[in-house]
Amino acid sequence: MRLLWYASVLFKRLPSVPLKSNKRFLPFTSIEKKGLKKVRKSFVLLLTGLLAVLILSACGQKSQEDVVTGLDEKAKEYTSYKAKAKMTIETGSDPQVYNVEIWHKKPSLYRVYLENPKKDQNQVILRNENGVFVLTPSLNKSFRFQSDWPNNSSQVYLFESLVKDIQNDSDAVFTSKESKYVFETKTNYQHNKMLPTQEITFNKKDMSPLSVKVMDTDRKVMVKVEFSSFQFNKQFDKESFDEKKNMTLSQMDVATSAKPSDSFAVKTPLELPLGVKLLEEKDISTEDGKRVIMTYGGEKSFTLIQEKAQVAKASSSVTLNAEPVNLGYTIGALSDASLTWTYEGVDYLLSSKDLSQEEMVTVAKSMQGQSSK
């Protein structure tokens, strides 16, 4: 409205060129009069066009509130989506790169396929009407969780989780670029307060996510997700989220990583709680090989057990009273007093009555990307 008011004022102030003769002007011919009328008309049309461009340009600039509303509407209206991405995790000296495939069908069916090509291993996080599952195809094992995943924490590769993080952060920073919307928001990781900030980039055209960067307290990017494709409202068949079907399909994608060998490289955590040190380490012989038990003590105490993972002869499913937790290089099972995970054919168990869940996750994460003992 303000632009229209300026236009009316400017129009009124246009110089009035006399079209009739007076004492100071010689009489105009009819041809000259027509020429002056055309000039004035052309000027008015030019001014009107410029004002129209300005008005349309102003209308095209969406505010942060407009974009958040658009994201919310998108999250409500879609029925499903399929996406592919590359996830890079900065852990230790060697970044871990994963191919990620995400399937989601409303209201609560999920399939997240994680593959590390260099390590020749994969895992599947699945949610269906039977619960939440983490499948480890290379070991022919499935773990079932009593969990509210993915609603209980930020999920870097799920559209609705990213939108929720933006809506929950009243201090989110918004930037509009040529073809992108960029938000910087707080994260909501239950067991990791060391990654407080994320930068989320959306495609202006269809509001699909383009990339996510999760930063530590020094604003160093520790996790980066780059989407190569994202398609809303895709069709799925009945078996897309079935645990048995997914176990079979995933086993075809990767060879068994747990080789029939009793030996394995023992690893030690690089990060320990203040005042904690290794007190004892002992090897125990078992039917399946050796088991290494490491005892830590001091201000706090915990026990760390490592042993060769065994491939199940038949597909088996174990129900755990725990939450799935992303350790960066694998998915673990976290309870109040323990954390278990499998990586590169080795089973790990960390148990403690003293450590918090966040401390257990920190210790476990520090065991990746370091030299084996």
XYZ file of C-alpha atoms in Angstrom:
373
model
C 0.000 0.000 0.000
C 2.852 2.371 0.788
C 4.285 1.805 -2.712
C 0.922 2.614 -4.299
C 0.720 5.840 -2.256
C 4.172 6.871 -3.479
C 3.073 6.140 -7.034
C 0.037 8.398 -6.765
C 2.088 11.239 -5.302
C 4.772 10.889 -7.966
C 2.145 10.821 -10.709
C 0.622 14.067 -9.414
C 4.066 15.677 -9.477
C 4.785 14.839 -13.117
C 5.652 17.998 -15.032
C 2.676 19.257 -16.975
C 3.731 20.090 -20.505
C 1.410 22.732 -21.983
C -0.356 21.537 -25.058
C -1.839 24.908 -25.933
C -0.067 28.025 -27.007
C 0.310 31.027 -24.737
C 2.292 34.191 -24.752
C 5.595 32.410 -24.020
C 5.110 29.473 -26.378
C 4.594 29.368 -30.068
C 1.466 27.527 -31.205
C 1.928 23.733 -31.459
C 0.936 21.916 -34.560
C -1.430 18.975 -34.221
C 1.466 16.585 -34.935
C 3.544 18.083 -32.108
C 0.628 17.831 -29.704
C 0.246 14.122 -30.480
C 3.981 13.576 -30.009
C 3.974 15.192 -26.552
C 0.985 13.111 -25.513
C 2.834 9.932 -26.556
C 5.935 10.940 -24.583
C 3.926 11.584 -21.423
C 1.961 8.368 -21.833
C 5.167 6.351 -22.328
C 6.706 7.851 -19.190
C 3.622 6.993 -17.134
C 3.649 3.419 -18.449
C 7.352 3.075 -17.651
C 6.832 4.353 -14.102
C 3.849 2.061 -13.594
C 5.902 -0.930 -14.769
C 8.764 -0.143 -12.407
C 6.363 0.190 -9.476
C 4.723 -3.126 -10.390
C 8.136 -4.839 -10.353
C 8.906 -3.331 -6.949
C 5.550 -4.433 -5.543
C 5.920 -7.985 -6.877
C 9.472 -8.160 -5.568
C 8.353 -7.079 -2.097
C 5.522 -9.607 -2.146
C 7.907 -12.405 -3.188
C 10.194 -12.054 -0.161
C 8.901 -14.465 2.468
C 9.522 -13.780 6.119
C 10.855 -16.321 8.604
C 7.329 -16.791 9.942
C 6.021 -17.452 6.412
C 8.675 -20.100 5.757
C 8.137 -21.840 9.122
C 4.395 -21.909 8.382
C 5.146 -23.394 4.957
C 7.342 -26.098 6.496
C 4.633 -26.914 9.033
C 2.027 -27.215 6.271
C 4.357 -29.452 4.282
C 4.916 -31.688 7.305
C 1.157 -32.029 7.727
C 0.182 -32.585 4.101
C 2.680 -35.203 2.864
C 1.777 -38.882 3.223
C 5.240 -40.417 2.785
C 8.725 -39.783 1.460
C 11.869 -41.474 0.167
C 15.321 -39.916 0.426
C 18.967 -40.701 -0.190
C 21.900 -38.945 1.442
C 25.578 -39.089 2.292
C 26.388 -38.697 5.977
C 29.900 -37.766 7.082
C 30.792 -38.093 10.768
C 33.981 -36.554 12.154
C 35.108 -39.079 14.756
C 38.768 -39.520 15.512
C 41.340 -38.960 12.793
C 39.427 -40.690 9.998
C 35.966 -39.334 9.029
C 33.319 -42.020 8.617
C 31.155 -41.764 5.494
C 27.799 -43.534 5.257
C 25.276 -43.963 2.487
C 21.841 -43.403 3.985
C 18.459 -44.349 2.577
C 15.331 -43.111 4.379
C 11.771 -44.353 3.953
C 8.821 -42.982 5.898
C 5.089 -43.541 5.649
C 2.661 -41.810 7.950
C 1.841 -42.105 10.687
C 4.734 -44.104 12.141
C 6.447 -46.431 9.663
C 10.201 -45.856 9.252
C 13.146 -47.525 7.570
C 16.656 -46.028 7.758
C 19.372 -47.984 5.953
C 22.965 -47.104 6.932
C 25.862 -48.452 4.893
C 29.586 -47.919 5.367
C 31.132 -49.099 2.056
C 34.715 -49.020 3.345
C 33.908 -51.192 6.364
C 31.652 -53.521 4.360
C 28.910 -53.284 6.969
C 25.347 -52.060 7.206
C 22.539 -51.612 9.703
C 18.827 -50.945 9.404
C 16.720 -48.966 11.871
C 13.117 -50.023 11.463
C 9.858 -48.962 13.049
C 6.586 -50.742 12.300
C 3.494 -51.897 14.152
C 5.607 -54.471 16.040
C 8.040 -51.972 17.540
C 11.472 -50.468 16.868
C 14.181 -52.744 15.472
C 17.891 -52.455 14.731
C 18.931 -55.089 12.203
C 22.535 -56.201 11.820
C 22.414 -58.291 8.636
C 26.101 -59.261 8.682
C 25.487 -61.115 11.970
C 21.978 -62.276 11.077
C 20.716 -60.568 14.240
C 17.793 -58.313 15.045
C 17.270 -56.281 18.224
C 13.832 -55.095 19.237
C 13.480 -51.997 21.428
C 10.713 -50.719 23.653
C 11.274 -47.214 22.388
C 9.602 -44.032 21.187
C 12.209 -43.586 18.448
C 12.388 -41.345 16.447
C 10.252 -38.904 18.446
C 12.477 -38.723 21.525
C 15.460 -36.894 20.011
C 16.722 -34.877 17.023
C 17.103 -37.040 13.912
C 19.454 -35.481 11.403
C 18.028 -37.317 8.370
C 14.264 -37.092 9.089
C 12.296 -34.172 7.591
C 9.668 -33.916 10.326
C 12.328 -33.951 13.059
C 14.182 -31.047 11.403
C 10.949 -29.053 11.149
C 10.174 -29.775 14.809
C 13.604 -28.504 15.892
C 12.987 -25.249 13.996
C 9.538 -24.790 15.524
C 10.853 -25.439 19.035
C 13.635 -22.849 18.794
C 12.307 -19.317 19.270
C 15.842 -17.983 18.675
C 16.382 -19.746 15.347
C 18.357 -17.679 12.816
C 16.848 -17.490 9.322
C 18.477 -16.610 5.986
C 16.854 -16.544 2.553
C 19.191 -17.179 -0.377
C 18.619 -17.390 -4.119
C 17.102 -20.874 -4.139
C 17.452 -21.921 -0.492
C 16.143 -21.272 2.993
C 18.712 -21.690 5.762
C 17.976 -22.085 9.481
C 20.406 -22.277 12.363
C 18.757 -23.888 15.390
C 19.392 -25.680 18.635
C 19.516 -29.480 18.604
C 17.680 -31.846 20.911
C 20.023 -34.770 21.488
C 19.148 -36.672 24.655
C 22.607 -38.062 25.355
C 24.924 -35.589 23.660
C 25.101 -31.984 24.852
C 28.365 -31.440 22.968
C 26.525 -30.919 19.662
C 24.213 -27.999 20.474
C 23.765 -26.345 17.061
C 22.702 -27.317 13.565
C 22.394 -25.580 10.216
C 19.498 -26.835 8.075
C 19.120 -25.916 4.398
C 15.846 -26.387 2.491
C 15.015 -26.170 -1.209
C 12.709 -23.185 -1.858
C 10.908 -25.026 -4.630
C 9.397 -27.907 -2.642
C 10.659 -27.370 0.951
C 12.715 -30.583 0.847
C 15.924 -30.666 2.916
C 19.197 -30.189 1.029
C 21.759 -30.479 3.824
C 22.221 -30.533 7.596
C 25.387 -29.603 9.491
C 25.627 -30.408 13.195
C 28.244 -28.392 15.096
C 30.032 -28.712 18.413
C 30.441 -25.959 21.012
C 33.314 -24.482 18.939
C 31.067 -24.435 15.836
C 33.116 -27.152 14.169
C 31.006 -29.338 11.888
C 30.963 -32.850 13.364
C 28.106 -34.381 11.365
C 27.162 -33.443 7.822
C 24.248 -34.853 5.839
C 23.961 -34.067 2.122
C 20.741 -35.189 0.430
C 21.111 -36.372 -3.157
C 17.371 -36.964 -3.606
C 14.182 -36.333 -1.649
C 10.746 -37.309 -2.964
C 7.475 -36.691 -1.162
C 4.358 -38.900 -1.429
C 6.035 -42.070 -2.702
C 4.279 -45.436 -2.783
C 5.389 -48.397 -0.633
C 4.344 -52.019 -0.777
C 3.133 -53.955 2.270
C 6.527 -55.511 3.017
C 8.600 -52.319 2.840
C 8.751 -52.043 6.636
C 8.685 -55.744 7.526
C 11.693 -56.802 9.658
C 12.142 -60.241 8.062
C 11.942 -58.895 4.525
C 14.428 -56.133 5.325
C 16.837 -58.566 6.950
C 16.853 -60.713 3.809
C 17.276 -57.785 1.421
C 20.031 -56.199 3.526
C 21.995 -59.454 3.687
C 22.138 -59.426 -0.104
C 23.792 -55.987 -0.050
C 26.790 -56.788 2.123
C 28.953 -59.784 2.894
C 29.200 -61.137 6.422
C 31.767 -59.023 8.272
C 32.260 -61.349 11.216
C 34.839 -63.815 9.908
C 35.192 -67.196 11.644
C 38.200 -66.215 13.756
C 38.777 -66.002 17.497
C 41.221 -63.102 17.278
C 40.343 -59.419 17.267
C 42.029 -56.104 18.043
C 41.336 -54.886 21.584
C 40.454 -51.203 21.805
C 40.630 -48.780 24.703
C 38.583 -45.574 25.144
C 40.389 -42.304 24.498
C 38.008 -40.226 26.612
C 37.391 -41.036 30.274
C 35.515 -39.151 32.999
C 37.750 -36.994 35.190
C 39.567 -39.034 37.834
C 38.968 -42.407 36.143
C 41.715 -44.780 34.967
C 42.252 -48.403 33.927
C 42.749 -50.637 36.975
C 42.805 -54.120 35.475
C 42.620 -55.998 32.195
C 42.257 -59.753 31.848
C 41.575 -62.270 29.088
C 39.165 -65.139 29.582
C 38.879 -68.140 27.267
C 35.353 -69.058 26.161
C 33.825 -71.646 23.836
C 33.722 -69.024 21.084
C 37.201 -67.608 21.628
C 38.451 -65.035 24.087
C 36.734 -62.367 26.144
C 38.595 -59.245 27.296
C 37.412 -57.609 30.536
C 38.712 -54.134 31.378
C 37.943 -52.598 34.778
C 38.109 -48.840 35.304
C 37.952 -47.049 38.656
C 38.717 -43.901 40.607
C 36.157 -41.150 40.983
C 33.739 -43.361 39.064
C 33.885 -46.982 37.923
C 32.774 -49.035 34.935
C 33.504 -52.343 33.227
C 34.179 -52.757 29.507
C 33.881 -56.202 27.879
C 34.944 -57.068 24.320
C 34.563 -60.357 22.477
C 34.237 -61.640 18.939
C 30.680 -61.375 17.602
C 29.147 -64.635 16.447
C 27.018 -64.969 13.344
C 23.653 -66.484 14.215
C 22.929 -69.706 12.318
C 19.306 -68.684 11.990
C 17.874 -65.191 12.024
C 17.181 -64.279 15.618
C 15.479 -61.365 17.361
C 16.243 -60.213 20.901
C 14.016 -57.793 22.819
C 15.933 -55.181 24.805
C 14.747 -52.877 27.548
C 16.826 -50.059 26.115
C 16.893 -47.157 23.672
C 18.696 -47.198 20.315
C 21.512 -44.621 20.342
C 23.653 -43.392 17.459
C 27.339 -43.676 18.354
C 28.437 -42.153 15.059
C 29.955 -45.351 13.684
C 27.212 -47.790 14.720
C 23.876 -48.036 16.537
C 24.010 -49.116 20.178
C 21.490 -50.106 22.852
C 21.457 -47.781 25.872
C 19.839 -48.511 29.240
C 20.213 -46.844 32.647
C 23.300 -48.861 33.583
C 24.712 -50.297 30.351
C 25.529 -49.669 26.717
C 26.006 -52.445 24.165
C 27.059 -52.243 20.519
C 28.695 -54.242 17.725
C 31.344 -52.905 15.371
C 33.638 -54.591 12.851
C 32.661 -58.037 14.094
C 33.247 -57.335 17.796
C 30.603 -57.139 20.553
C 31.078 -54.467 23.227
C 29.403 -54.129 26.629
C 29.942 -51.127 28.887
C 28.285 -51.400 32.296
C 28.317 -48.969 35.222
C 26.278 -47.869 38.214
C 28.200 -44.584 38.402
C 28.341 -43.214 34.861
C 25.491 -41.184 33.433
C 24.048 -42.205 30.070
C 25.804 -39.260 28.426
C 29.151 -40.348 29.941
C 28.690 -43.905 28.698
C 27.961 -42.626 25.178
C 31.057 -40.387 25.286
C 33.300 -43.285 26.322
C 31.870 -45.533 23.597
C 32.241 -42.885 20.898
C 35.908 -42.378 21.780
C 36.689 -46.008 20.942
C 36.260 -45.422 17.206
C 38.964 -43.889 15.016
C 41.817 -44.750 17.403
C 44.698 -47.177 17.204
C 43.888 -50.658 18.399
C 45.871 -51.895 21.343
